[in-house]
Amino acid sequence: MKIERAVLREIPLRLKEWFEISSGGRQDRRVVLLTLYGEGHEAWSECVAGEDPSYSSETTDCAWQILTELVLPNVVGRDAGGPEDVLSPVSWIRGHRMAKAAVEMAAWDLAARIDGVSLSRKLGGVRDRVPVGVSVGLQPTDDALFERVEEYVAAGYQRVKIKIKPGRDVSMLTGLRRRFPDVRFMADANSAYTLDDTPRLTELDALDLMMIEQPLGYDDLLDHARLQAMIRTPVCLDESIESEGDLELALELGSCRIVNIKPARVGGFATSRTLHDMMRARKMPVWCGGMLESGIGRAHNVALASLPGFTLPGDISASRRYWERDIVDPEFEVADGHIIVPRGPGIGVEPDRERIEALAVRQASFPS
Ligand code: OSB
Ligand code: MG
C-alpha cells in the first residue's frame, strides 16, 4: 500500500451550543482534516487534538506542526505493508498520539477502500448498527440540565453522560435521578477530583450510575485503584489510558472496570483493537468515546464501535446534536437509540469537498 499524496486542512466549525467540561468550555472548534491519496483512492481522517491542552497535552497547533514537519514528510511516497506499518518511519517520535493517529486512521480508510470493503468490516466489526448515548456539558443551572436531558431522552439516546465537577455533582445528580428514575446515567469528571474527595464520590453510589468516568488525575492509576476499592460505582478510564501498557497496569492495579476507547487518544485503530481484545478477554466492557468530531471523525468512531466488545452505548451522537450542518453526506442520524454503520467502501460517507475547501483557513500538501 502506497500513500502517494496527502493534504492537510484546518476548517473552523461552530458547535450549535457551548460545551463545557470541568476544565473549561468551548463553542468554536478548529477541525483538522487529512486526505490521503493512493492506488487510485482517496481516504479521510480527522485529527481530534483540542484547541488547548486541557484534555490532553496535544493541541491543534502542535498536531499541525508534528504532522506537517515530521509525520507526513516521512510517510508520503513510501510503501507500507498495510495500515499497521504506515507509521513505522516515525516510530521514533514519542507521544503525539493524536497527530499520528490521523495518519494511521486515514490509512485504514485507504486500505478498506483498496479492498472494496467498509472500514467497519476491515477493522473486524460485527454490528450493522451501534448503540449510542450523548454527553451533556456542564449547564448553568440544574433546570437547564434537566431540560437538556429531557430533550435527549426524547431523541432516543440510550444513556446520558453528565459532566460533573466539585460543586456541580451530588445534589445536581440527585435531583436528576429523582426526575428521571429510569434513565441510564453516567458521570464524567475529566480529572476534577482527588482521593480526598472520596466521601463525596461515595455519595454517588446511591444514584445507580452506570459508571463514573475519569474522576481523578489523568496520570494517576494508583489513586483510581484506591478509589475503585472504596466505591461501588464502576470507574471508567478515559484520559489515563493512552497505550497497551497503561491498560495492563490499570488492570493489574484494579484502577477501573470499564474503558472508554477513543481511537486517536491511543494512537489509532491498531492499539484500539488491542485494548478492545484485552478487555474482551476479561469480559470487561468498553465503549467508544468522542471528541466533538465532525462527521469524518464520527465515521471512524462508528466503525470502531461495531467491534464485538463495544457493548455499551458510545459518545457517538447524531450530527445534529453538534452542528447546524455536518460536512459529510449523509449526516449521522439516531434512530431507535442506534446509529447505522455505513456499508459503503471505507468510512462510507462522502465528505463535502467543496465546502471543506471553501472553509479551509490553512492547507498543506505533500509532496508540496
Ligand atoms: O471526556 O469524553 C470526554 C469532549 C471533549 C473532550 C473530552 C470529552 C468530551 C466529551 C464529548 O465528552 C463526547 C462527544 O464527542 O460527544
Ligand atoms: Mg471523558
Coordinates of C-alpha atoms and ligand atoms in Angstrom, one line a residue:
M1 CA 0.0 0.0 0.0
K2 CA 1.5 3.3 -1.1
I3 CA 0.5 6.7 0.1
E4 CA 1.2 8.9 -2.9
R5 CA -0.1 12.2 -1.8
A6 CA -1.6 13.9 1.3
V7 CA -3.4 17.2 2.0
L8 CA -3.9 18.6 5.5
R9 CA -6.5 21.3 6.1
E10 CA -7.9 23.2 9.0
I11 CA -11.5 24.4 9.0
P12 CA -13.5 26.3 11.7
L13 CA -16.7 24.6 12.7
R14 CA -19.1 26.2 15.3
L15 CA -20.9 23.9 17.7
K16 CA -24.6 24.6 18.0
E17 CA -24.0 25.3 21.6
W18 CA -21.3 25.9 24.1
F19 CA -19.8 22.7 25.5
E20 CA -18.3 22.8 29.0
I21 CA -16.3 20.2 30.9
S22 CA -14.6 20.5 34.3
S23 CA -11.5 22.2 32.8
G24 CA -13.4 24.8 30.7
G25 CA -15.7 25.3 27.7
R26 CA -15.7 26.0 24.0
Q27 CA -18.1 26.6 21.1
D28 CA -15.7 27.1 18.1
R29 CA -13.9 24.0 17.0
R30 CA -10.8 24.0 14.9
V31 CA -11.2 20.8 12.9
V32 CA -8.1 19.4 11.2
L33 CA -8.8 17.1 8.3
L34 CA -6.4 14.8 6.5
T35 CA -6.8 13.4 3.0
L36 CA -4.6 10.6 1.7
Y37 CA -4.3 9.5 -1.9
G38 CA -3.0 6.2 -3.1
E39 CA -3.7 3.4 -5.6
G40 CA -6.5 5.4 -7.2
H41 CA -8.3 6.0 -3.9
E42 CA -8.9 8.9 -1.6
A43 CA -9.2 8.5 2.1
W44 CA -10.0 10.8 5.0
S45 CA -9.5 11.2 8.7
E46 CA -9.8 13.9 11.4
C47 CA -7.2 14.9 13.9
V48 CA -9.0 15.4 17.2
A49 CA -6.4 17.3 19.2
G50 CA -8.1 20.0 21.2
E51 CA -7.7 23.7 20.8
D52 CA -6.0 23.9 24.2
P53 CA -4.0 21.3 26.2
S54 CA -6.7 20.8 28.9
Y55 CA -7.9 17.3 27.9
S56 CA -4.6 16.1 26.5
S57 CA -1.2 17.7 26.1
E58 CA -1.7 17.8 22.4
T59 CA -3.3 20.8 20.7
T60 CA -4.5 21.8 17.2
D61 CA -1.3 23.8 16.6
C62 CA 1.1 21.3 17.9
A63 CA -0.5 18.4 16.0
W64 CA -0.4 20.6 12.8
Q65 CA 3.3 21.1 13.4
I66 CA 4.1 17.5 14.1
L67 CA 2.1 16.3 11.1
T68 CA 3.5 18.9 8.6
E69 CA 7.1 18.9 9.7
L70 CA 7.7 15.3 10.8
V71 CA 5.0 12.7 10.1
L72 CA 3.6 13.5 6.6
P73 CA 7.1 14.2 5.0
N74 CA 8.3 10.8 6.2
V75 CA 5.2 8.8 5.3
V76 CA 4.1 10.2 2.0
G77 CA 5.8 8.5 -1.0
R78 CA 6.6 5.3 0.9
D79 CA 5.4 1.8 0.5
A80 CA 3.8 0.3 3.6
G81 CA 2.6 -3.3 4.0
G82 CA -0.7 -2.0 5.5
P83 CA -2.2 0.5 7.9
E84 CA -0.3 -1.2 10.8
D85 CA 3.0 -0.2 9.2
V86 CA 2.4 3.3 7.9
L87 CA 3.8 4.9 11.0
S88 CA 7.0 2.8 11.2
P89 CA 9.1 5.6 9.7
V90 CA 8.1 7.9 12.6
S91 CA 8.0 5.3 15.4
W92 CA 10.9 7.3 17.0
I93 CA 8.5 10.2 17.7
R94 CA 7.4 9.9 21.3
G95 CA 3.8 10.8 22.2
H96 CA 1.8 12.9 19.8
R97 CA -0.6 10.0 19.5
M98 CA -3.5 12.2 18.1
A99 CA -1.3 13.6 15.4
K100 CA 0.0 10.1 14.4
A101 CA -3.5 8.6 14.7
A102 CA -4.8 10.9 12.0
V103 CA -2.4 9.3 9.5
E104 CA -2.9 5.7 10.8
M105 CA -6.7 6.1 10.7
A106 CA -6.8 7.6 7.2
A107 CA -4.5 4.7 6.2
W108 CA -7.2 2.2 7.5
D109 CA -9.8 4.0 5.4
L110 CA -7.5 3.8 2.4
A111 CA -6.8 0.1 3.0
A112 CA -10.6 -0.6 3.3
R113 CA -11.2 1.2 0.0
I114 CA -8.4 -0.7 -1.7
D115 CA -10.1 -3.9 -0.6
G116 CA -13.5 -2.6 -1.5
V117 CA -15.0 -3.1 2.0
S118 CA -16.3 -0.8 4.7
L119 CA -14.0 0.4 7.4
S120 CA -16.1 -1.5 9.9
R121 CA -15.6 -4.7 8.0
K122 CA -11.8 -4.0 7.6
L123 CA -11.5 -3.5 11.4
G124 CA -13.4 -6.7 12.2
G125 CA -16.7 -5.0 13.0
V126 CA -19.7 -7.3 13.5
R127 CA -22.6 -4.9 14.1
D128 CA -24.7 -3.2 11.5
R129 CA -25.8 -0.5 14.0
V130 CA -24.2 0.7 17.2
P131 CA -26.0 1.8 20.4
V132 CA -25.5 5.4 21.2
G133 CA -25.5 7.8 24.1
V134 CA -25.0 11.5 24.5
S135 CA -22.6 13.6 26.5
V136 CA -24.1 16.7 28.2
G137 CA -21.8 19.5 29.1
L138 CA -22.0 21.5 32.4
Q139 CA -25.1 23.7 32.4
P140 CA -25.5 27.0 34.2
T141 CA -28.4 25.6 36.3
D142 CA -29.9 22.3 37.3
D143 CA -33.1 23.2 35.4
A144 CA -31.1 23.9 32.3
L145 CA -29.6 20.4 32.7
F146 CA -33.0 18.7 33.2
E147 CA -34.3 20.4 30.0
R148 CA -31.3 19.1 28.0
V149 CA -31.7 15.6 29.4
E150 CA -35.4 15.6 28.6
E151 CA -34.7 16.5 25.0
Y152 CA -32.0 13.8 24.6
V153 CA -34.1 11.1 26.2
A154 CA -36.9 12.1 23.8
A155 CA -34.5 11.8 20.9
G156 CA -33.9 8.1 21.9
Y157 CA -30.3 8.2 23.3
Q158 CA -29.7 5.0 25.3
R159 CA -27.7 6.7 28.1
V160 CA -26.9 10.2 29.1
K161 CA -23.5 11.2 30.3
I162 CA -23.4 14.2 32.7
K163 CA -20.3 16.3 33.1
I164 CA -19.5 17.0 36.7
K165 CA -17.1 19.0 38.8
P166 CA -16.8 19.8 42.5
G167 CA -19.9 21.8 43.5
R168 CA -21.8 20.6 40.4
D169 CA -22.2 16.9 41.4
V170 CA -24.1 15.2 44.2
S171 CA -27.1 17.5 44.6
M172 CA -27.4 18.1 40.9
L173 CA -27.3 14.3 40.1
T174 CA -29.6 13.5 43.0
G175 CA -32.2 15.9 41.5
L176 CA -31.7 14.5 38.1
R177 CA -32.2 10.9 39.3
R178 CA -35.4 11.9 41.1
R179 CA -36.7 13.5 38.0
F180 CA -35.6 10.6 35.6
P181 CA -35.8 7.4 37.7
D182 CA -35.3 5.0 34.8
V183 CA -32.7 6.7 32.5
R184 CA -29.3 5.2 32.3
F185 CA -27.0 7.9 33.6
M186 CA -23.2 8.1 34.0
A187 CA -20.9 11.0 35.1
D188 CA -17.7 12.3 33.6
A189 CA -15.4 14.4 35.8
N190 CA -12.4 14.8 33.5
S191 CA -10.0 14.5 36.4
A192 CA -11.7 17.2 38.6
Y193 CA -11.3 15.3 41.9
T194 CA -8.6 13.9 44.2
L195 CA -8.7 11.0 46.6
D196 CA -9.6 13.4 49.4
D197 CA -13.0 13.7 47.7
T198 CA -13.7 10.0 48.3
P199 CA -16.6 10.7 50.8
R200 CA -18.3 12.9 48.2
L201 CA -17.8 10.4 45.4
T202 CA -19.1 7.6 47.6
E203 CA -22.4 9.5 47.8
L204 CA -22.8 8.9 44.1
D205 CA -23.2 5.2 44.9
A206 CA -26.8 5.8 45.9
L207 CA -27.7 7.1 42.4
D208 CA -27.4 3.9 40.3
L209 CA -24.9 5.4 37.8
M210 CA -23.6 3.1 35.1
M211 CA -20.1 4.4 35.9
I212 CA -18.0 7.4 36.8
E213 CA -15.5 8.4 34.1
Q214 CA -12.0 9.7 34.9
P215 CA -12.7 11.1 38.4
L216 CA -9.1 11.5 39.3
G217 CA -5.8 12.7 37.8
Y218 CA -5.1 11.9 34.1
D219 CA -1.9 10.1 35.1
D220 CA -3.0 8.6 38.4
L221 CA -3.7 4.9 38.0
L222 CA -2.8 4.2 41.6
D223 CA -5.3 6.5 43.2
H224 CA -8.0 5.3 40.8
A225 CA -7.3 1.8 42.1
R226 CA -7.7 3.0 45.7
L227 CA -10.9 4.8 44.8
Q228 CA -12.4 1.9 43.0
A229 CA -11.7 -0.3 46.1
M230 CA -13.8 2.1 48.1
I231 CA -16.8 2.9 45.9
R232 CA -19.4 0.6 44.3
T233 CA -19.9 2.7 41.1
P234 CA -17.7 1.3 38.4
V235 CA -14.8 3.5 37.5
C236 CA -14.3 4.0 33.7
L237 CA -11.0 5.4 32.5
D238 CA -10.6 7.9 29.6
E239 CA -7.6 10.2 29.8
S240 CA -5.5 7.7 31.8
I241 CA -5.4 5.1 29.1
E242 CA -3.1 6.0 26.1
S243 CA -1.4 2.7 25.5
E244 CA -1.4 -1.0 25.9
G245 CA 1.0 -0.6 28.9
D246 CA -1.4 1.8 30.6
L247 CA -4.2 -0.7 30.3
E248 CA -2.1 -3.6 31.5
L249 CA -1.1 -1.6 34.6
A250 CA -4.7 -0.4 35.2
L251 CA -6.0 -4.0 35.1
E252 CA -3.2 -5.2 37.3
L253 CA -4.0 -2.5 39.9
G254 CA -7.7 -2.6 39.6
S255 CA -8.0 1.0 38.6
C256 CA -11.2 0.6 36.5
R257 CA -13.9 -1.8 35.4
I258 CA -14.7 -0.1 32.1
V259 CA -12.7 1.7 29.5
N260 CA -13.7 4.5 27.1
I261 CA -11.7 3.9 23.9
K262 CA -11.1 7.0 21.8
P263 CA -9.0 5.8 18.8
A264 CA -7.0 9.0 18.5
R265 CA -6.1 9.1 22.2
V266 CA -4.3 5.8 21.9
G267 CA -2.6 6.5 18.6
G268 CA -5.0 4.8 16.2
F269 CA -7.0 1.7 15.4
A270 CA -4.2 -0.8 15.9
T271 CA -3.9 0.0 19.6
S272 CA -7.7 0.5 19.9
R273 CA -8.2 -3.1 18.7
T274 CA -5.5 -4.4 21.1
L275 CA -7.2 -2.7 24.1
H276 CA -10.6 -4.0 22.9
D277 CA -9.2 -7.5 22.8
M278 CA -7.6 -7.3 26.2
M279 CA -10.8 -6.1 27.8
R280 CA -12.9 -8.6 25.9
A281 CA -10.7 -11.5 27.1
R282 CA -11.6 -10.4 30.6
K283 CA -15.3 -10.0 29.8
M284 CA -15.0 -6.3 30.7
P285 CA -16.9 -3.8 28.6
V286 CA -15.6 -0.9 26.5
W287 CA -17.3 1.9 24.7
C288 CA -16.3 4.4 22.1
G289 CA -15.7 8.0 23.3
G290 CA -16.0 11.2 21.3
M291 CA -14.1 14.4 20.9
L292 CA -16.8 16.6 19.4
E293 CA -15.9 15.4 15.9
S294 CA -17.2 16.3 12.6
G295 CA -18.9 13.6 10.5
I296 CA -15.5 12.4 9.3
G297 CA -14.1 11.6 12.8
R298 CA -17.6 10.3 13.7
A299 CA -17.5 7.8 10.8
H300 CA -14.2 6.4 12.2
N301 CA -15.7 6.1 15.7
V302 CA -18.9 4.3 14.4
A303 CA -16.7 1.8 12.5
L304 CA -14.7 1.1 15.7
A305 CA -17.8 0.8 17.8
S306 CA -19.0 -2.0 15.5
L307 CA -16.4 -4.4 17.0
P308 CA -18.0 -7.0 19.3
G309 CA -16.6 -5.8 22.6
F310 CA -18.1 -2.4 22.3
T311 CA -21.2 -3.4 24.3
L312 CA -22.1 -0.1 26.0
P313 CA -23.5 2.9 24.2
G314 CA -20.8 5.3 22.9
D315 CA -20.5 9.1 22.9
I316 CA -21.4 8.9 19.2
S317 CA -24.3 11.2 18.7
A318 CA -26.2 12.4 15.7
S319 CA -24.6 15.1 13.5
R320 CA -27.4 17.5 14.5
R321 CA -26.5 17.2 18.2
Y322 CA -23.3 19.1 17.3
W323 CA -23.7 21.0 14.1
E324 CA -26.2 23.1 12.1
R325 CA -24.8 21.3 9.1
D326 CA -22.2 18.5 9.1
I327 CA -19.5 18.1 6.5
V328 CA -20.5 14.6 5.4
D329 CA -23.3 13.2 3.3
P330 CA -25.4 11.6 4.6
E331 CA -25.3 13.1 8.1
F332 CA -25.4 10.7 11.0
E333 CA -28.8 10.2 12.5
V334 CA -30.0 8.4 15.6
A335 CA -33.0 6.0 15.1
D336 CA -34.2 3.8 17.9
G337 CA -31.1 4.6 20.0
H338 CA -28.7 3.5 17.4
I339 CA -26.6 4.8 14.5
I340 CA -26.4 2.7 11.4
V341 CA -22.9 1.6 10.4
P342 CA -22.2 2.8 6.9
R343 CA -21.9 -0.1 4.4
G344 CA -20.1 1.7 1.5
P345 CA -16.3 1.4 1.0
G346 CA -14.1 2.9 3.7
I347 CA -15.8 5.4 6.1
G348 CA -18.9 5.1 3.9
V349 CA -19.9 8.7 4.0
E350 CA -19.0 11.4 1.5
P351 CA -17.0 14.5 2.7
D352 CA -18.4 17.7 1.3
R353 CA -15.2 18.6 -0.6
E354 CA -16.4 21.9 -1.9
R355 CA -17.4 23.2 1.5
I356 CA -14.3 21.9 3.1
E357 CA -12.1 23.6 0.6
A358 CA -14.1 26.8 0.9
L359 CA -13.8 26.8 4.7
A360 CA -10.1 25.9 4.9
V361 CA -8.1 28.5 6.8
R362 CA -4.8 26.7 6.1
Q363 CA -3.7 23.9 3.9
A364 CA -0.5 21.9 3.4
S365 CA 0.2 19.4 0.6
F366 CA 2.7 16.5 0.4
P367 CA 4.6 16.4 -1.7
S368 CA 4.4 20.2 -2.0
Ligands
OSB1 O1 -14.1 13.5 28.3 O2 -15.2 12.4 26.9 C1 -14.6 13.4 27.2 C2 -15.3 16.1 24.6 C3 -14.1 16.8 24.5 C4 -13.1 16.3 25.4 C5 -13.3 15.3 26.3 C6 -14.5 14.6 26.3 C7 -15.6 15.1 25.5 C8 -16.9 14.6 25.5 C9 -17.8 14.7 24.3 O3 -17.4 14.0 26.5 C10 -18.2 13.5 23.6 C11 -18.8 13.7 22.3 O4 -18.0 13.8 21.3 O5 -20.0 13.8 22.2
MG2 MG -14.2 11.6 29.2

